[in-house]
Amino acid sequence: MKNTVLTFKEMKDKGEKISMLTCYDYSTAKLMDGTVNGILVGDSLGNVMLGYEDTISVTMEDMITYGGAVARACKETLVVVDMPFMSYQISAEQALTNAGRLMKEAHCNAVKLEGGRAVCPQIKAITQAGIPVNAHIGLTPQSINALGGNRVQGKTEEAAKALLEDALAVQEAGAFAVTLECVPAPLAKLISDKLEIPTIGIGAGVGCDGQILVYQDMLGMFHDFKPKFVKHFGNIGDEMVKAFRSYDSEVKAKSFPDEAHSFKMNNEELLERLY
Ligand code: KIV
């Protein structure tokens, strides 16, 4: 059965934790579908798929290409696609136009955008058009230049109050869920307790209603940097390197391809003539 925004709300109401991972391609999404409740095609693809230093350069076309690949694979898991930097900040009209493109061209189930009170007009416009919005507050990577780096947010009383106000505001604007990134665990728990919509934490402790990780991080496939909150649930990166090396060795030793992996030709005379 397909997970929907209603499933997320029901899970929060029953006290069941919601699992989400990022994903960016069809083959991985086929493996992931049905194993977690939600997949985010995050603009973190700028880092892990495209090798940029941050998410600023990611485009609508990138999100449509990768988002579409994941959505085509997912029969059970809810697919959320990130709205990239400058695809929604300018106006509610711009936000609605681009959210509509993600729904129509990537065929996702919901969109995600970063920001609190400042983007509530955008959240209202998008949700009123029937498109579910996942808000994202705390560390918002698209604002990395304004935040001065990847820092934990909400540490002072003033910042903690502002974060709570942002969370309540995005709920009021119509968001179906809110991602809390790099927020002290006790504050994230308080926000989760105060909200009716689910909170999805990344670096925000166990008190959130759900969790999300970047899949290359949790599989041990990405080593450019490892935030404190990342846990390796596998070492697929090491397995991949091992397989690449053994392929290289077999090619050089001429043990691959063997007969089992080659095609036969019946007409030997033809070959002789061609020689
Ligand atoms: O882009 C992304 O992957 C995200 C998650 C880190 C929440 O926004």
Coordinates of C-alpha atoms and ligand atoms in Angstrom, one line a residue:
M1 CA 0.0 0.0 0.0
K2 CA 1.3 3.5 -0.9
N3 CA 2.4 5.6 2.0
T4 CA 0.7 9.0 1.8
V5 CA 0.7 12.2 3.8
L6 CA -2.2 10.7 5.8
T7 CA 0.0 7.7 6.7
F8 CA 2.5 10.1 8.1
K9 CA -0.1 11.9 10.3
E10 CA -1.6 8.6 11.4
M11 CA 1.8 7.3 12.4
K12 CA 2.5 10.4 14.5
D13 CA -0.9 10.1 16.1
K14 CA -0.2 6.4 17.0
G15 CA 3.3 7.2 18.2
E16 CA 4.9 5.1 15.5
K17 CA 8.2 6.4 14.1
I18 CA 8.5 7.4 10.5
S19 CA 11.5 6.3 8.5
M20 CA 12.8 8.3 5.5
L21 CA 16.0 8.2 3.4
T22 CA 17.2 10.2 0.5
C23 CA 17.5 8.6 -2.9
Y24 CA 18.3 9.9 -6.4
D25 CA 18.2 7.1 -9.0
Y26 CA 15.9 4.4 -10.3
S27 CA 17.9 1.3 -9.4
T28 CA 18.5 2.3 -5.8
A29 CA 14.9 3.5 -5.4
K30 CA 13.6 0.0 -6.6
L31 CA 15.6 -1.6 -3.8
M32 CA 14.5 1.1 -1.3
D33 CA 10.8 1.1 -2.2
G34 CA 8.7 -0.5 0.6
T35 CA 11.6 -0.6 3.0
V36 CA 11.0 2.9 4.4
N37 CA 8.0 5.2 4.7
G38 CA 9.3 8.1 2.7
I39 CA 12.0 8.9 0.2
L40 CA 13.3 12.4 -0.3
V41 CA 15.0 13.3 -3.5
G42 CA 17.0 15.9 -1.7
D43 CA 19.0 18.7 -3.3
S44 CA 21.9 17.0 -1.4
L45 CA 22.2 15.4 -4.8
G46 CA 24.3 18.5 -5.5
N47 CA 26.9 17.1 -3.1
V48 CA 26.6 13.3 -3.3
M49 CA 25.7 12.9 -7.0
L50 CA 27.2 15.9 -8.7
G51 CA 30.2 16.7 -6.5
Y52 CA 29.3 20.3 -5.8
E53 CA 30.5 21.8 -2.4
D54 CA 27.0 22.9 -1.5
T55 CA 23.4 22.7 -2.8
I56 CA 23.3 26.2 -4.3
S57 CA 23.9 25.2 -7.9
V58 CA 21.2 22.5 -8.1
T59 CA 18.6 23.4 -10.8
M60 CA 14.9 22.6 -11.3
E61 CA 16.0 20.4 -14.3
D62 CA 18.3 18.4 -11.9
M63 CA 15.4 17.8 -9.5
I64 CA 13.0 16.8 -12.3
T65 CA 15.5 14.3 -13.8
Y66 CA 16.5 12.7 -10.5
G67 CA 13.0 13.1 -9.0
G68 CA 11.3 11.4 -12.0
A69 CA 13.8 8.5 -11.8
V70 CA 12.9 7.8 -8.2
A71 CA 9.2 8.3 -8.6
R72 CA 9.0 5.8 -11.4
A73 CA 10.5 3.2 -9.1
C74 CA 8.3 3.7 -6.0
K75 CA 5.1 1.8 -5.7
E76 CA 4.8 1.9 -1.9
T77 CA 7.1 4.6 -0.5
L78 CA 6.0 8.3 -0.5
V79 CA 8.3 10.4 -2.7
V80 CA 9.1 14.0 -1.8
V81 CA 11.2 16.2 -4.1
D82 CA 13.2 19.2 -2.9
M83 CA 12.6 22.6 -4.4
P84 CA 16.1 23.9 -5.3
F85 CA 17.7 27.2 -4.3
M86 CA 15.9 30.2 -5.9
S87 CA 13.0 28.1 -7.3
Y88 CA 10.6 29.4 -4.6
Q89 CA 12.2 32.3 -2.6
I90 CA 11.2 35.1 -5.0
S91 CA 7.4 34.9 -4.7
A92 CA 4.4 32.6 -3.9
E93 CA 3.6 32.6 -7.6
Q94 CA 7.1 31.4 -8.5
A95 CA 6.9 28.8 -5.8
L96 CA 3.6 27.5 -7.0
T97 CA 4.7 27.4 -10.7
N98 CA 7.8 25.3 -9.8
A99 CA 6.0 23.0 -7.3
G100 CA 3.5 22.4 -10.1
R101 CA 6.4 21.5 -12.4
L102 CA 7.8 19.0 -9.9
M103 CA 4.4 17.3 -9.6
K104 CA 3.7 17.2 -13.3
E105 CA 7.2 16.4 -14.6
A106 CA 8.8 14.4 -11.8
H107 CA 5.5 12.8 -10.7
C108 CA 6.4 13.1 -7.0
N109 CA 3.9 13.0 -4.2
A110 CA 5.0 16.1 -2.3
V111 CA 7.6 18.9 -2.4
K112 CA 10.0 20.2 0.3
L113 CA 11.3 23.7 0.7
E114 CA 13.6 25.3 3.3
G115 CA 12.6 28.1 5.6
G116 CA 10.2 29.1 8.4
R117 CA 8.0 32.2 8.7
A118 CA 9.6 33.8 5.7
V119 CA 8.3 31.2 3.3
C120 CA 4.8 30.7 4.8
P121 CA 3.1 32.6 1.9
Q122 CA 4.8 30.1 -0.5
I123 CA 3.7 27.1 1.6
K124 CA 0.1 28.4 1.7
A125 CA 0.0 29.0 -2.1
I126 CA 1.4 25.5 -2.8
T127 CA -0.8 23.6 -0.3
Q128 CA -3.9 25.5 -1.4
A129 CA -3.3 24.2 -4.9
G130 CA -3.4 20.6 -3.5
I131 CA 0.3 20.0 -3.4
P132 CA 1.6 18.6 0.0
V133 CA 4.6 20.6 1.4
N134 CA 7.3 19.2 3.7
A135 CA 8.9 22.3 5.4
H136 CA 12.5 22.3 6.5
I137 CA 13.9 24.4 9.4
G138 CA 17.0 24.5 11.6
L139 CA 20.1 24.1 9.5
T140 CA 18.9 25.0 6.0
P141 CA 21.8 24.2 3.7
Q142 CA 20.6 26.5 0.9
S143 CA 21.3 29.4 3.4
I144 CA 24.7 28.2 4.2
N145 CA 26.3 31.5 3.3
A146 CA 24.0 33.4 5.6
L147 CA 24.3 30.9 8.5
G148 CA 28.1 30.9 8.3
G149 CA 28.5 27.1 7.8
N150 CA 27.0 23.8 8.9
R151 CA 26.2 24.7 12.5
V152 CA 23.7 23.4 15.0
Q153 CA 20.8 25.8 15.2
G154 CA 18.5 26.9 18.1
K155 CA 21.2 26.9 20.8
T156 CA 20.4 30.2 22.4
E157 CA 17.1 31.1 24.1
E158 CA 16.3 33.6 21.3
A159 CA 17.2 31.1 18.5
A160 CA 15.2 28.3 20.2
K161 CA 12.1 30.5 20.5
A162 CA 12.5 31.5 16.8
L163 CA 12.7 27.9 15.7
L164 CA 9.6 27.0 17.7
E165 CA 7.8 29.9 16.1
D166 CA 8.9 28.8 12.6
A167 CA 7.7 25.3 13.3
L168 CA 4.3 26.5 14.4
A169 CA 4.1 28.9 11.5
V170 CA 4.8 26.3 8.8
Q171 CA 2.2 24.0 10.4
E172 CA -0.3 26.8 10.3
A173 CA 0.6 27.6 6.7
G174 CA -0.4 24.0 5.8
A175 CA 2.8 21.9 5.8
F176 CA 2.1 18.2 6.3
A177 CA 5.6 17.6 7.9
V178 CA 8.6 19.5 8.9
T179 CA 12.2 18.4 8.7
L180 CA 14.4 19.5 11.7
E181 CA 18.1 19.6 10.7
C182 CA 20.9 19.9 13.3
V183 CA 18.7 21.0 16.2
P184 CA 19.6 20.1 19.8
A185 CA 17.7 16.9 20.7
P186 CA 15.7 18.4 23.7
L187 CA 14.5 21.3 21.6
A188 CA 13.6 19.0 18.7
K189 CA 11.6 16.9 21.2
L190 CA 9.8 20.0 22.5
I191 CA 8.9 21.1 19.0
S192 CA 7.7 17.6 18.1
D193 CA 5.5 17.5 21.2
K194 CA 4.0 20.9 20.4
L195 CA 3.2 20.2 16.7
E196 CA 0.3 18.2 15.3
I197 CA 2.2 17.5 12.1
P198 CA 5.2 15.0 12.2
T199 CA 8.7 16.2 12.6
I200 CA 11.4 14.4 10.6
G201 CA 14.8 14.8 12.2
I202 CA 18.3 14.7 10.9
G203 CA 20.8 15.4 13.6
A204 CA 17.9 16.3 15.9
G205 CA 17.7 13.3 18.3
V206 CA 15.3 10.5 18.9
G207 CA 12.4 12.7 20.1
C208 CA 11.4 13.6 16.5
D209 CA 8.5 11.7 15.0
G210 CA 10.7 10.4 12.2
Q211 CA 14.2 10.3 11.0
I212 CA 16.0 10.9 7.6
L213 CA 19.5 10.2 6.5
V214 CA 21.3 10.6 3.2
Y215 CA 21.5 7.1 1.8
Q216 CA 25.2 7.2 0.7
D217 CA 26.0 8.4 4.3
M218 CA 24.2 5.6 6.0
L219 CA 25.7 3.0 3.6
G220 CA 29.2 4.2 4.0
M221 CA 29.5 5.2 0.4
F222 CA 30.4 8.9 0.8
H223 CA 33.5 10.0 2.6
D224 CA 34.0 13.7 1.7
F225 CA 32.7 14.6 5.1
K226 CA 30.9 12.7 7.9
P227 CA 28.6 14.8 10.2
K228 CA 28.3 13.7 13.8
F229 CA 24.7 12.5 13.3
V230 CA 25.6 10.0 10.6
K231 CA 25.7 6.3 11.5
H232 CA 26.9 3.7 9.0
F233 CA 24.4 0.9 8.8
G234 CA 26.6 -0.9 6.2
N235 CA 29.9 -0.6 4.5
I236 CA 28.7 -0.8 0.9
G237 CA 31.5 1.6 -0.2
D238 CA 34.1 -0.9 0.8
E239 CA 32.2 -3.7 -0.9
M240 CA 32.0 -1.6 -4.1
V241 CA 35.7 -0.9 -4.1
K242 CA 36.4 -4.6 -3.6
A243 CA 34.1 -5.5 -6.5
F244 CA 35.7 -2.9 -8.8
R245 CA 39.2 -4.2 -7.9
S246 CA 38.3 -7.8 -8.5
Y247 CA 36.7 -6.9 -11.9
D248 CA 40.0 -5.0 -12.8
S249 CA 42.1 -8.1 -11.8
E250 CA 39.9 -10.5 -13.8
V251 CA 40.0 -8.3 -16.9
K252 CA 43.8 -8.1 -16.8
A253 CA 44.1 -11.8 -16.1
K254 CA 41.7 -12.6 -19.0
S255 CA 39.6 -14.7 -16.7
F256 CA 36.6 -12.4 -17.4
P257 CA 34.7 -12.8 -19.7
D258 CA 34.7 -16.6 -19.5
E259 CA 32.5 -18.9 -21.7
A260 CA 29.5 -18.5 -19.4
H261 CA 29.5 -14.8 -20.1
S262 CA 30.2 -14.9 -23.9
F263 CA 28.1 -15.6 -27.0
K264 CA 28.9 -18.6 -29.3
M265 CA 28.9 -18.5 -33.1
N266 CA 28.0 -21.7 -35.0
N267 CA 29.4 -20.8 -38.4
E268 CA 33.1 -21.2 -38.0
E269 CA 33.8 -21.2 -41.8
L270 CA 32.3 -17.7 -42.0
L271 CA 34.8 -16.5 -39.4
E272 CA 37.7 -18.1 -41.3
R273 CA 36.6 -16.2 -44.4
L274 CA 36.4 -12.9 -42.5
Y275 CA 40.0 -13.4 -41.1
Ligands
KIV1 O1 18.7 17.6 0.7 C1 18.6 16.7 1.6 O2 19.0 15.6 1.5 C2 17.9 17.1 2.8 C3 18.0 16.2 4.0 C4 19.3 16.4 4.5 C5 16.9 16.5 4.9 O3 17.3 18.2 2.8

